[in-house]
Amino acid sequence: MGEKVVAAGFDLSDRQRHRGKLRQCLEGLSRLLEDRCFDRPKNLMGLEIELNLAGADGAPRMMNAEVLERIASRDFQTELGQFNLEVNIVPHRLRGRVLDRLAEELGTGLAYADRRAQEIGAGIVMIGILPTLAAQDLVPGNLSDVDRYMRLNDEMVAARGENFTIDIDGVERLTCTSRSIAPESACTSVQLHLQVTPGRFAAVWNAAQAIAAAQIVVGANSPFLFGRELWRESRPPLFVQSTDTRPPELKAQGVRPRTWFGERWITDAFDLFEENVRYFPPLLPICGDQDPMRVLDAGGVPSLQELVLHNGTVYRWNRPVYDVADGVPHLRVENRVLPAGPTVTDVIANAAFYYGLVRALAEEPRPVWTRLPFAVAADNFEAACRHGIDAALRWPRRGRGAGAGLAQLPAVQLVREDLLPLAATGLDAWGVEPADRDRYLGIIEERCRRRINGASWQAATYHEALTAGLERDAALAATTRRYCQLARTGEPVHTWPVGTAD
């Protein structure tokens, strides 16, 4: 979605022409896949983190333009809300001391950005949803002043034809409406990219879908929205509802939401791109001049820009990505499951768990997705979002005997006994340094042993503040301030003492 989007409107002919261009792009992608034109494996991974800006009082600061001017680095960019930024880490090869290198680069960059932001009264906060956000913060006037965000908002509002409804029933219930997609900006995530060959794409994507629930179990960090305690990871329901262009009638007909888990395992990368075109009307029907088939006939590589732009407006938790680097096309799986934070160390631990587990599961001779119904994987994802570290998940039993099938067990037990050993095997297969492997997977193990992640710490600290006599808003502000203090130490969240210390 980083492409320049002009502010002009669209007419009927634009949409008809764009639909034709999407079909051409799919044909071009199919030909690229058949001709095996894609980049050879390079074991490349990438990392993006969406960030919040908050003042010393813990409240959001709508000043990303001023902060970006201070930071003056191309690694940092705007995001949807004026209290959001995004940081991008250059691709790395998954081998050797890559995890420690990532931690050092990310820590250095974020510390610098935080210092510059604090010079003008805003600090960098890595958290799934800022607990101090109020409904009046998420309004159209607080969207970033960037053409693509404004146009995307206008098109989604027009497609819906009425206010967006937020209705999340968790520990407490939140119901409200919004005239724009601004509530989406409350959701800040970590996006983990993995470049894969077309032949391995389906296995990697299926593996990533299967473990999405486990990622949330260990990494949940978004228990609050608009002063209410909701799900342990409230980003997914909020994202679904704040981008839902379906009026109730289309929803009742079974029309798919633009943010979704999916509905089946895949056999080919083409499946996902084709589904995105078949199921979802374009929001930004912008057509370029390139003819993909002519470019291919001339021996070139098409950008497939219409398909790429459209693909960026369908919000799968594991998104397929087509891109061209140095004149060579490649495919990536973009994992969008995790919330941001709490610390750089926690983010790298989450990344180690994901990359190791995906590698191990994608190479198993009897893949987990042949034994785990897709609907169960989706149910696991919802259970993990609701209950976080305390969730119970269904997972295939070990062995192939008469007792094989699905077992329901505490998620922390599944992670410690089954998934962490697999993640270690996968990191070994990538060639990651054993010391790095043990350090970062050890953080995941400790979270499970102590049953502490970002969400559980936030909830426990908030309730302690209430018990101490603070009112709801003051307790959330105190929790946020303490979160920021502890996050700046860099120590992983499972070591944080509960309480606001105010």
XYZ file of N, CA and C in Angstrom, residues 6-11 14-15 151 155 285-286:
36
model
N -3.428 8.723 -6.178
C -3.896 10.075 -6.482
C -5.249 10.303 -5.831
N -5.570 11.567 -5.602
C -6.777 11.909 -4.870
C -8.000 12.040 -5.764
N -7.864 11.822 -7.076
C -9.014 11.928 -7.975
C -10.003 10.798 -7.709
N -11.254 11.027 -8.050
C -12.268 10.001 -7.856
C -12.226 8.953 -8.955
N -13.093 7.940 -8.828
C -13.167 6.851 -9.782
C -14.566 6.826 -10.390
N -14.651 6.505 -11.698
C -15.958 6.353 -12.309
C -16.158 4.907 -12.742
N -13.461 3.306 -14.893
C -12.237 2.979 -14.145
C -12.342 1.590 -13.539
N -13.495 1.278 -12.957
C -13.656 -0.009 -12.279
C -13.697 -1.155 -13.284
N -8.040 8.273 0.541
C -8.805 7.623 -0.513
C -9.314 6.262 -0.060
N -13.308 5.207 0.114
C -13.849 4.079 -0.636
C -14.472 3.029 0.289
N -9.387 1.270 -7.627
C -9.242 0.777 -8.999
C -8.337 1.660 -9.852
N -7.079 1.714 -9.477
C -6.089 2.536 -10.160
C -5.357 1.659 -11.174
